[in-house]
Amino acid sequence: MRVGARIVRERIGSTLARHDTSVVAVLAQSDAIPYATTVLGVMRASYAAFPISVRNSPAAVAHLLYQAGVRHVLVGQEQSSWDLARDALDILRIQHPSAGVPTLSTLPVFEELYFQPSDNSSATNASIDFEYKGPDSPVLILHSSGSTAFPKPIFFTQYRLLQYLAIPWFGERDLTDTVYSVHGSPMYHAMGIFNLVLMIPCGVVSSYLPPQSPPPTPTPEMVIRAAKTTDCNIVIATPAFIESWSQDLETVRWLAGRDLVAVGGGPLDKDRGDYLASQGVPLWNAYGSTEAGTLSVFFPRKPLAEWEYYNFSRLMSTKLVPYDEGTFELIMVANERYQPCITNTTVDGVGAYATSDLLAPHPTIPGYWRTVGRADDQIMHSTGEKTNPGPLESILRQDSHVSACVMFGRGRFQAGILVDPKPEHRFCPSDEQKLAAFRNMIWPTIERMNEYAPQHSRLFKEMIVVSDPSKPFQYTAKGTVRRGAMIKEYEQEIAATYEKAEQSEQSDIPLPLRWDGDTAVEFVRTVIRKVMAHAINDDDDLFQHSCDSLQATWIRRTILRALRQSAQIDTRTIVDSFVYSNPSIARLASFIIKILGGASADESTIEQRLDAMTKMVAKYIEGFPPRQGRDAAIIPTGDVILLTGSTGSLGCHILARLVSCPDVKRVYALNRSSREGISLKERQKAALVERGLNANIADSDKLVLLEGNITSLAFGVQDETYQLVCAHFDAFMANTHVTWRVDFNISLQSFEDNVKGLRHLVDFALKSPLRDPPRFIFVSSAAVFQNARPDEPLFETPSKADYAVGTGYAESKWVSEQILYEAAARTLLDPMVVRVDQVTGGLDGSWNAHEWFPAMVQSALHLGCFPDDHRVVPWIPLDIAAAALVDFRKASNPTHTVHLAHPRPVSWDLLAEAVAAEFSVPLVPYAEWLSRLEKASPRSNHSHSPDNAPGVWIFMQPMTS
């Protein structure tokens, strides 16, 4: 701790004042031991420590930094944490320009803290003076989860932390020398911090995972192995981990021999908990919150056999307020021994904290309670993640077939939704055909919900429960659904839905110990035989052998379970239709191997992709609107530009160029609204600063910032605004369409919104009141030639579809080009397709760290090499590309296609040699580099995977062909 304090002082220097308590934040994915040592070192150095979760958005981190008055941030070694910190500071500068911006430095690593040179022992052990600033000075700050709004900082004073440390003294166990497994507790979480400070008052021995760089993500197998190795007496873990352990009989027997197995961070599945208790596992439900600490007795001498129930610590004063139908809301009331960190109500004039947790009493044992839900309707899953149902339900209620809906999923791995159809659409849900038809009817709206929802809150079609007319929905006087009553009313149907989902996984089929071509084929054969009740040949089409949709669902979920449990793949990103796209044993086995190797989860055949491309073109070239330009010529007084995507790298530079052009009268910059609620002007300024441009560009009188969506009619802006834009077409207008999702992993279908938006812009251009329609400049990509032969000339003409096939990004660009070519042939529109090659960083060298080349450069140290190649690099700097695009609006020679690339390309060898020299790594053939990358990829189950390997792997793998 003294070493940590000394290092913290050295990192910070003299930038922080000593007369007050300066706040030092920690933003890192570091493993537990150096993280914990640094947090203690910060406090020992007389500062307040503030661990911040790296799962927060940049806007949320900026909010926390400002609210807590952070003066310095210790950032982990990983690039993602540095990107998060810098993005947060950019937002902080814009939103609070008068506030001081925290300085940054690197979080100490394990070796710095524990491997000090022996000849420096005196300096290492030198005492760091501690300045006590009184009992009410903050010493530690944690933050809330931020599931319903921005997370809030929660301050622990010196006195409050002492009260926190007293919690185990009011327990029923002597914890001295007890070995306590906290291997799965993240250090930025209240549970992780409490487990850390627990060592101070009661002498418990905390067991952590060994230091490793980069730190691995804890898995159930990793945590239980570590707990066994250190022979822990007490194990505490999240419900998801404990549920996983319950599947292994040997692990259950080992857990039964522990003094206590504590579940915290969320509700445990009742069936799993009951099973563990029946096997003698001393299961205990740890109940508490960041704001109030651990409220249940910590720890009981012997937990109840009815493991869900707990009693409150004698340290606390609690009040249970009746809420609804046998449930009570818990309120923690301050007393002379213990006060909550936050008070939001009073009880008899005393400050108190209303937890919003709903509890139910034990039917026969007074003083014991179990948690049944949240007063604010927040759903806590078995993973510890939370779903805020309000905004998601609001989206579904907009569906014309839906009257009301209620999400459920407390204590479950995934969420579901109970839907009450409108009267004209109601039916008996026991009719499977009508149920399937209704699910299909509302599925487009569910997909919109899933786009908005966090990944853990997204819905599967099987998790849609439909109300029965014999059990109508109940509503309050306000007209809102009685949520708790309806979930209870449909308890059996909900349970049956989860049971059916679990049964469809065929969990009794043994998983392969290792994955290769042979074991994948054998596993799929077993699944098919089990599900379809008869054997078929490996190349037979499943659906020609009477495989129906329910059986396909069983097959899909069983394969997903196998990928989750034996290969640790996040299967929530895999498309639902992969069984239909790979309808044979051989193709499903091949699909599994590709997924394990890092391939895109939504691959399809070349023929299918080409067919999808041509169909999408046909869909969006129908019905171009007739021109309605004025007969009389309009004398232009300056150019009026509509620019989409102005907050991106290229968009920022185009905007800066346009604003500086004297012949440009007005620039309308159209961008999407922010989910975080940050205004477009703030985002535009932050984007400009990030690219090394002047933020004042966003204040230009020429610029009009519009928040909307080009996929919506009238762009989703107010009608008067839309009409105002139309009315300003008193001069030349250019549509420079640069807003495009740069993601090489998703399918063409996922780019359809971009294509749809392009068509809306075409129609908008054709509505211009000018005699001639405006020039439409579309930023395409050289990726439309990704399959062309290296020696083949690439002309500035429409290209072949098969040149672009392979990635949804390139396919969508090709589709868009064809739409514009057709528009030029059928209307008076004068579009220009600009195929841009790779664009590099701007004038300041700023290059998006998540693009393929920066990721490749960053991987050099991790892989110990850099790829060599003999091809040329026609890359063009960002500012020059923007200048060229702006100049193209004045092109006098009519042309529909332009290639934008460097006129004097350089050899890759020159770049590669410079990178290799900078990192002192050798150049190797591309195939060898790719092989090393594959071994380092997280999907290969190697423990030393570089943080940025997944991105590089996804970019590079297709190039092997």
mmCIF file of C-alpha atoms in Angstrom, residues 4-284:
data_model
loop_
_atom_site.group_PDB
_atom_site.id
_atom_site.type_symbol
_atom_site.label_atom_id
_atom_site.label_comp_id
_atom_site.label_asym_id
_atom_site.label_seq_id
_atom_site.Cartn_x
_atom_site.Cartn_y
_atom_site.Cartn_z
ATOM 1 C CA GLY A 4 1.107 2.294 -4.219
ATOM 2 C CA ALA A 5 0.797 5.600 -2.384
ATOM 3 C CA ARG A 6 4.323 6.618 -3.427
ATOM 4 C CA ILE A 7 3.684 5.714 -7.066
ATOM 5 C CA VAL A 8 0.380 7.600 -7.040
ATOM 6 C CA ARG A 9 2.132 10.686 -5.679
ATOM 7 C CA GLU A 10 4.777 10.354 -8.401
ATOM 8 C CA ARG A 11 2.151 9.891 -11.123
ATOM 9 C CA ILE A 12 0.197 12.915 -10.009
ATOM 10 C CA GLY A 13 3.095 15.151 -9.077
ATOM 11 C CA SER A 14 2.221 18.537 -7.713
ATOM 12 C CA THR A 15 -0.879 19.056 -9.845
ATOM 13 C CA LEU A 16 -3.324 18.481 -6.986
ATOM 14 C CA ALA A 17 -3.789 20.779 -4.037
ATOM 15 C CA ARG A 18 -3.091 19.314 -0.621
ATOM 16 C CA HIS A 19 -5.410 21.550 1.395
ATOM 17 C CA ASP A 20 -8.542 19.773 0.179
ATOM 18 C CA THR A 21 -9.417 16.194 -0.663
ATOM 19 C CA SER A 22 -8.686 15.771 -4.347
ATOM 20 C CA VAL A 23 -10.449 12.942 -6.146
ATOM 21 C CA VAL A 24 -8.403 10.425 -8.127
ATOM 22 C CA ALA A 25 -10.399 8.130 -10.387
ATOM 23 C CA VAL A 26 -9.382 4.667 -11.607
ATOM 24 C CA LEU A 27 -10.558 3.645 -15.082
ATOM 25 C CA ALA A 28 -9.120 0.264 -15.977
ATOM 26 C CA GLN A 29 -9.697 -3.384 -16.795
ATOM 27 C CA SER A 30 -6.768 -4.307 -14.570
ATOM 28 C CA ASP A 31 -6.668 -7.576 -12.640
ATOM 29 C CA ALA A 32 -7.671 -7.366 -9.005
ATOM 30 C CA ILE A 33 -4.389 -7.222 -7.064
ATOM 31 C CA PRO A 34 -2.782 -4.152 -8.690
ATOM 32 C CA TYR A 35 -6.206 -2.490 -8.909
ATOM 33 C CA ALA A 36 -6.907 -3.068 -5.212
ATOM 34 C CA THR A 37 -3.397 -2.004 -4.173
ATOM 35 C CA THR A 38 -3.708 1.195 -6.192
ATOM 36 C CA VAL A 39 -7.099 2.079 -4.681
ATOM 37 C CA LEU A 40 -5.663 1.639 -1.171
ATOM 38 C CA GLY A 41 -2.574 3.601 -2.241
ATOM 39 C CA VAL A 42 -4.707 6.499 -3.449
ATOM 40 C CA MET A 43 -6.419 6.698 -0.059
ATOM 41 C CA ARG A 44 -3.075 6.331 1.773
ATOM 42 C CA ALA A 45 -1.746 9.250 -0.282
ATOM 43 C CA SER A 46 -4.529 11.433 1.207
ATOM 44 C CA TYR A 47 -6.766 11.460 -1.863
ATOM 45 C CA ALA A 48 -10.296 10.137 -2.410
ATOM 46 C CA ALA A 49 -10.337 7.048 -4.649
ATOM 47 C CA PHE A 50 -13.070 6.698 -7.274
ATOM 48 C CA PRO A 51 -13.194 3.350 -9.159
ATOM 49 C CA ILE A 52 -15.228 3.817 -12.368
ATOM 50 C CA SER A 53 -16.629 0.971 -14.449
ATOM 51 C CA VAL A 54 -15.183 0.746 -17.963
ATOM 52 C CA ARG A 55 -18.609 -0.479 -19.111
ATOM 53 C CA ASN A 56 -19.925 3.074 -18.900
ATOM 54 C CA SER A 57 -20.308 5.183 -22.028
ATOM 55 C CA PRO A 58 -17.993 8.181 -22.555
ATOM 56 C CA ALA A 59 -20.915 10.490 -21.739
ATOM 57 C CA ALA A 60 -21.555 8.636 -18.466
ATOM 58 C CA VAL A 61 -17.866 8.753 -17.518
ATOM 59 C CA ALA A 62 -17.768 12.500 -18.292
ATOM 60 C CA HIS A 63 -20.835 12.956 -16.080
ATOM 61 C CA LEU A 64 -19.195 11.075 -13.204
ATOM 62 C CA LEU A 65 -15.901 12.966 -13.543
ATOM 63 C CA TYR A 66 -17.724 16.283 -13.356
ATOM 64 C CA GLN A 67 -20.137 15.338 -10.557
ATOM 65 C CA ALA A 68 -17.345 13.963 -8.361
ATOM 66 C CA GLY A 69 -14.886 16.781 -9.153
ATOM 67 C CA VAL A 70 -12.197 14.355 -10.322
ATOM 68 C CA ARG A 71 -8.763 15.953 -10.662
ATOM 69 C CA HIS A 72 -6.748 12.999 -11.964
ATOM 70 C CA VAL A 73 -7.514 9.662 -13.652
ATOM 71 C CA LEU A 74 -5.354 6.550 -13.468
ATOM 72 C CA VAL A 75 -6.002 4.687 -16.720
ATOM 73 C CA GLY A 76 -5.310 1.016 -17.413
ATOM 74 C CA GLN A 77 -2.756 -0.232 -19.928
ATOM 75 C CA GLU A 78 -5.432 -1.276 -22.434
ATOM 76 C CA GLN A 79 -6.166 0.998 -25.410
ATOM 77 C CA SER A 80 -9.923 0.757 -24.878
ATOM 78 C CA SER A 81 -9.650 2.412 -21.468
ATOM 79 C CA TRP A 82 -7.527 5.225 -22.880
ATOM 80 C CA ASP A 83 -10.018 5.743 -25.717
ATOM 81 C CA LEU A 84 -12.836 5.850 -23.159
ATOM 82 C CA ALA A 85 -10.957 8.340 -20.974
ATOM 83 C CA ARG A 86 -10.076 10.674 -23.841
ATOM 84 C CA ASP A 87 -13.596 10.563 -25.285
ATOM 85 C CA ALA A 88 -14.977 11.404 -21.841
ATOM 86 C CA LEU A 89 -12.592 14.352 -21.474
ATOM 87 C CA ASP A 90 -13.618 15.682 -24.885
ATOM 88 C CA ILE A 91 -17.257 15.627 -23.795
ATOM 89 C CA LEU A 92 -16.321 17.216 -20.465
ATOM 90 C CA ARG A 93 -14.538 20.107 -22.210
ATOM 91 C CA ILE A 94 -17.610 20.803 -24.334
ATOM 92 C CA GLN A 95 -20.304 20.404 -21.688
ATOM 93 C CA HIS A 96 -18.418 22.130 -18.865
ATOM 94 C CA PRO A 97 -15.788 24.403 -20.437
ATOM 95 C CA SER A 98 -15.201 26.293 -17.198
ATOM 96 C CA ALA A 99 -14.528 23.130 -15.185
ATOM 97 C CA GLY A 100 -11.000 21.855 -14.842
ATOM 98 C CA VAL A 101 -10.196 18.822 -16.983
ATOM 99 C CA PRO A 102 -8.565 15.932 -15.086
ATOM 100 C CA THR A 103 -5.036 14.913 -15.961
ATOM 101 C CA LEU A 104 -4.314 11.312 -16.994
ATOM 102 C CA SER A 105 -1.588 8.821 -16.153
ATOM 103 C CA THR A 106 -1.114 5.087 -16.341
ATOM 104 C CA LEU A 107 -2.333 2.725 -13.616
ATOM 105 C CA PRO A 108 0.582 0.920 -11.919
ATOM 106 C CA VAL A 109 1.031 -2.698 -12.944
ATOM 107 C CA PHE A 110 1.722 -5.620 -10.628
ATOM 108 C CA GLU A 111 5.485 -5.587 -11.180
ATOM 109 C CA GLU A 112 5.747 -1.917 -10.230
ATOM 110 C CA LEU A 113 3.905 -2.503 -6.983
ATOM 111 C CA TYR A 114 5.413 -5.788 -5.834
ATOM 112 C CA PHE A 115 8.762 -6.299 -7.620
ATOM 113 C CA GLN A 116 10.817 -3.380 -6.338
ATOM 114 C CA PRO A 117 14.644 -3.479 -6.703
ATOM 115 C CA SER A 118 16.336 -4.636 -3.504
ATOM 116 C CA ASP A 119 18.822 -1.734 -3.612
ATOM 117 C CA ASN A 120 15.905 0.697 -3.461
ATOM 118 C CA SER A 121 14.239 -0.749 -0.396
ATOM 119 C CA SER A 122 14.611 2.382 1.681
ATOM 120 C CA ALA A 123 12.836 4.482 -0.902
ATOM 121 C CA THR A 124 10.267 1.780 -1.405
ATOM 122 C CA ASN A 125 9.415 1.540 2.276
ATOM 123 C CA ALA A 126 9.645 5.259 2.949
ATOM 124 C CA SER A 127 6.632 6.481 4.876
ATOM 125 C CA ILE A 128 4.113 8.531 2.909
ATOM 126 C CA ASP A 129 2.643 11.206 5.133
ATOM 127 C CA PHE A 130 -1.105 10.959 5.537
ATOM 128 C CA GLU A 131 -3.127 14.114 6.021
ATOM 129 C CA TYR A 132 -6.287 13.498 8.046
ATOM 130 C CA LYS A 133 -8.916 16.012 6.988
ATOM 131 C CA GLY A 134 -11.637 15.138 9.454
ATOM 132 C CA PRO A 135 -14.416 12.528 9.724
ATOM 133 C CA ASP A 136 -16.603 14.158 7.083
ATOM 134 C CA SER A 137 -13.977 14.298 4.340
ATOM 135 C CA PRO A 138 -14.565 11.864 1.460
ATOM 136 C CA VAL A 139 -12.123 8.985 1.164
ATOM 137 C CA LEU A 140 -13.883 6.686 -1.315
ATOM 138 C CA ILE A 141 -16.437 7.201 -4.088
ATOM 139 C CA LEU A 142 -18.459 4.488 -5.807
ATOM 140 C CA HIS A 143 -21.187 4.934 -8.390
ATOM 141 C CA SER A 144 -24.645 3.548 -9.022
ATOM 142 C CA SER A 145 -25.389 1.231 -11.927
ATOM 143 C CA GLY A 146 -26.954 3.927 -14.101
ATOM 144 C CA SER A 147 -29.518 1.520 -15.533
ATOM 145 C CA THR A 148 -32.296 4.129 -15.735
ATOM 146 C CA ALA A 149 -30.215 7.313 -16.063
ATOM 147 C CA PHE A 150 -26.608 8.426 -15.818
ATOM 148 C CA PRO A 151 -24.800 6.710 -12.922
ATOM 149 C CA LYS A 152 -24.502 8.817 -9.784
ATOM 150 C CA PRO A 153 -21.405 9.150 -7.576
ATOM 151 C CA ILE A 154 -21.871 7.892 -4.021
ATOM 152 C CA PHE A 155 -19.501 9.431 -1.477
ATOM 153 C CA PHE A 156 -18.026 7.576 1.491
ATOM 154 C CA THR A 157 -16.582 9.832 4.167
ATOM 155 C CA GLN A 158 -13.947 8.725 6.669
ATOM 156 C CA TYR A 159 -16.690 8.180 9.241
ATOM 157 C CA ARG A 160 -19.017 6.444 6.781
ATOM 158 C CA LEU A 161 -16.283 4.043 5.713
ATOM 159 C CA LEU A 162 -15.618 3.168 9.349
ATOM 160 C CA GLN A 163 -19.314 2.311 9.695
ATOM 161 C CA TYR A 164 -19.007 0.208 6.555
ATOM 162 C CA LEU A 165 -16.105 -1.688 8.107
ATOM 163 C CA ALA A 166 -18.256 -2.485 11.136
ATOM 164 C CA ILE A 167 -20.696 -4.603 9.113
ATOM 165 C CA PRO A 168 -18.924 -7.970 9.691
ATOM 166 C CA TRP A 169 -18.701 -7.258 13.466
ATOM 167 C CA PHE A 170 -22.485 -7.637 13.621
ATOM 168 C CA GLY A 171 -22.420 -10.955 11.807
ATOM 169 C CA GLU A 172 -22.577 -14.437 13.326
ATOM 170 C CA ARG A 173 -19.164 -15.742 12.255
ATOM 171 C CA ASP A 174 -15.559 -15.178 13.296
ATOM 172 C CA LEU A 175 -13.936 -14.522 9.938
ATOM 173 C CA THR A 176 -10.316 -14.418 11.110
ATOM 174 C CA ASP A 177 -8.120 -16.551 8.813
ATOM 175 C CA THR A 178 -11.161 -17.524 6.734
ATOM 176 C CA VAL A 179 -10.172 -17.856 3.064
ATOM 177 C CA TYR A 180 -12.696 -15.932 1.000
ATOM 178 C CA SER A 181 -13.089 -16.485 -2.765
ATOM 179 C CA VAL A 182 -13.736 -13.192 -4.546
ATOM 180 C CA HIS A 183 -12.281 -14.237 -7.894
ATOM 181 C CA GLY A 184 -15.280 -13.098 -9.920
ATOM 182 C CA SER A 185 -15.926 -9.719 -8.265
ATOM 183 C CA PRO A 186 -15.030 -6.714 -10.460
ATOM 184 C CA MET A 187 -13.035 -4.167 -8.495
ATOM 185 C CA TYR A 188 -15.025 -1.158 -9.746
ATOM 186 C CA HIS A 189 -18.222 -2.716 -8.307
ATOM 187 C CA ALA A 190 -19.358 -2.164 -4.720
ATOM 188 C CA MET A 191 -19.049 -5.911 -4.099
ATOM 189 C CA GLY A 192 -15.411 -5.854 -5.188
ATOM 190 C CA ILE A 193 -14.561 -2.855 -3.003
ATOM 191 C CA PHE A 194 -16.390 -4.296 0.013
ATOM 192 C CA ASN A 195 -14.510 -7.559 -0.366
ATOM 193 C CA LEU A 196 -11.279 -5.537 -0.428
ATOM 194 C CA VAL A 197 -11.882 -3.502 2.727
ATOM 195 C CA LEU A 198 -13.319 -6.573 4.477
ATOM 196 C CA MET A 199 -9.750 -7.704 5.130
ATOM 197 C CA ILE A 200 -9.095 -4.684 7.371
ATOM 198 C CA PRO A 201 -11.596 -5.143 10.246
ATOM 199 C CA CYS A 202 -11.844 -8.908 10.590
ATOM 200 C CA GLY A 203 -8.687 -10.552 9.261
ATOM 201 C CA VAL A 204 -10.298 -12.483 6.419
ATOM 202 C CA VAL A 205 -7.965 -13.762 3.677
ATOM 203 C CA SER A 206 -9.262 -12.724 0.255
ATOM 204 C CA SER A 207 -8.337 -14.981 -2.663
ATOM 205 C CA TYR A 208 -7.977 -13.305 -6.077
ATOM 206 C CA LEU A 209 -7.033 -14.506 -9.547
ATOM 207 C CA PRO A 210 -3.269 -14.359 -10.197
ATOM 208 C CA PRO A 211 -1.980 -11.245 -11.993
ATOM 209 C CA GLN A 212 -1.949 -11.606 -15.748
ATOM 210 C CA SER A 213 -1.540 -9.178 -18.631
ATOM 211 C CA PRO A 214 -3.890 -8.642 -20.301
ATOM 212 C CA PRO A 215 -6.266 -9.722 -17.523
ATOM 213 C CA PRO A 216 -8.642 -12.526 -18.566
ATOM 214 C CA THR A 217 -12.397 -12.188 -18.264
ATOM 215 C CA PRO A 218 -13.396 -14.463 -15.348
ATOM 216 C CA THR A 219 -15.431 -17.504 -16.356
ATOM 217 C CA PRO A 220 -17.289 -19.937 -14.073
ATOM 218 C CA GLU A 221 -14.658 -22.597 -14.765
ATOM 219 C CA MET A 222 -11.771 -20.233 -14.059
ATOM 220 C CA VAL A 223 -13.274 -18.970 -10.784
ATOM 221 C CA ILE A 224 -14.199 -22.365 -9.341
ATOM 222 C CA ARG A 225 -10.776 -23.752 -10.276
ATOM 223 C CA ALA A 226 -9.089 -20.883 -8.429
ATOM 224 C CA ALA A 227 -11.391 -21.302 -5.409
ATOM 225 C CA LYS A 228 -10.531 -24.998 -5.213
ATOM 226 C CA THR A 229 -6.811 -24.328 -5.610
ATOM 227 C CA THR A 230 -6.793 -21.924 -2.650
ATOM 228 C CA ASP A 231 -9.189 -24.129 -0.626
ATOM 229 C CA CYS A 232 -11.606 -21.299 0.094
ATOM 230 C CA ASN A 233 -13.970 -21.622 3.055
ATOM 231 C CA ILE A 234 -16.434 -19.048 1.701
ATOM 232 C CA VAL A 235 -17.284 -18.490 -1.958
ATOM 233 C CA ILE A 236 -19.186 -15.454 -3.218
ATOM 234 C CA ALA A 237 -20.274 -15.200 -6.853
ATOM 235 C CA THR A 238 -22.955 -13.880 -9.185
ATOM 236 C CA PRO A 239 -26.056 -16.003 -9.908
ATOM 237 C CA ALA A 240 -24.869 -16.810 -13.445
ATOM 238 C CA PHE A 241 -21.684 -18.429 -12.093
ATOM 239 C CA ILE A 242 -23.502 -20.412 -9.405
ATOM 240 C CA GLU A 243 -26.103 -21.620 -11.889
ATOM 241 C CA SER A 244 -23.288 -22.814 -14.140
ATOM 242 C CA TRP A 245 -21.621 -24.677 -11.267
ATOM 243 C CA SER A 246 -24.893 -26.369 -10.386
ATOM 244 C CA GLN A 247 -24.652 -28.317 -13.651
ATOM 245 C CA ASP A 248 -21.507 -30.163 -12.528
ATOM 246 C CA LEU A 249 -21.969 -32.795 -9.806
ATOM 247 C CA GLU A 250 -18.308 -32.750 -8.707
ATOM 248 C CA THR A 251 -18.436 -28.983 -8.232
ATOM 249 C CA VAL A 252 -21.725 -29.244 -6.322
ATOM 250 C CA ARG A 253 -20.133 -31.774 -3.948
ATOM 251 C CA TRP A 254 -17.173 -29.447 -3.385
ATOM 252 C CA LEU A 255 -19.469 -26.498 -2.726
ATOM 253 C CA ALA A 256 -21.398 -28.594 -0.202
ATOM 254 C CA GLY A 257 -18.176 -28.837 1.820
ATOM 255 C CA ARG A 258 -17.773 -25.066 2.157
ATOM 256 C CA ASP A 259 -18.742 -23.032 5.197
ATOM 257 C CA LEU A 260 -20.855 -20.730 3.041
ATOM 258 C CA VAL A 261 -21.690 -20.098 -0.625
ATOM 259 C CA ALA A 262 -22.935 -16.529 -1.022
ATOM 260 C CA VAL A 263 -24.858 -15.315 -4.049
ATOM 261 C CA GLY A 264 -24.808 -11.582 -4.732
ATOM 262 C CA GLY A 265 -25.340 -9.062 -7.515
ATOM 263 C CA GLY A 266 -28.707 -10.393 -8.663
ATOM 264 C CA PRO A 267 -31.418 -13.011 -8.121
ATOM 265 C CA LEU A 268 -30.567 -16.706 -8.409
ATOM 266 C CA ASP A 269 -32.908 -19.010 -10.340
ATOM 267 C CA LYS A 270 -35.122 -20.642 -7.708
ATOM 268 C CA ASP A 271 -34.949 -24.142 -9.168
ATOM 269 C CA ARG A 272 -31.147 -24.049 -9.282
ATOM 270 C CA GLY A 273 -30.998 -22.656 -5.750
ATOM 271 C CA ASP A 274 -33.410 -25.277 -4.440
ATOM 272 C CA TYR A 275 -31.351 -28.021 -6.050
ATOM 273 C CA LEU A 276 -28.103 -26.775 -4.522
ATOM 274 C CA ALA A 277 -29.715 -26.480 -1.096
ATOM 275 C CA SER A 278 -31.073 -30.017 -1.417
ATOM 276 C CA GLN A 279 -27.525 -31.230 -2.102
ATOM 277 C CA GLY A 280 -26.255 -29.715 1.127
ATOM 278 C CA VAL A 281 -24.740 -26.539 -0.321
ATOM 279 C CA PRO A 282 -24.865 -23.838 2.428
ATOM 280 C CA LEU A 283 -26.375 -21.252 0.101
ATOM 281 C CA TRP A 284 -26.838 -17.735 1.436
#
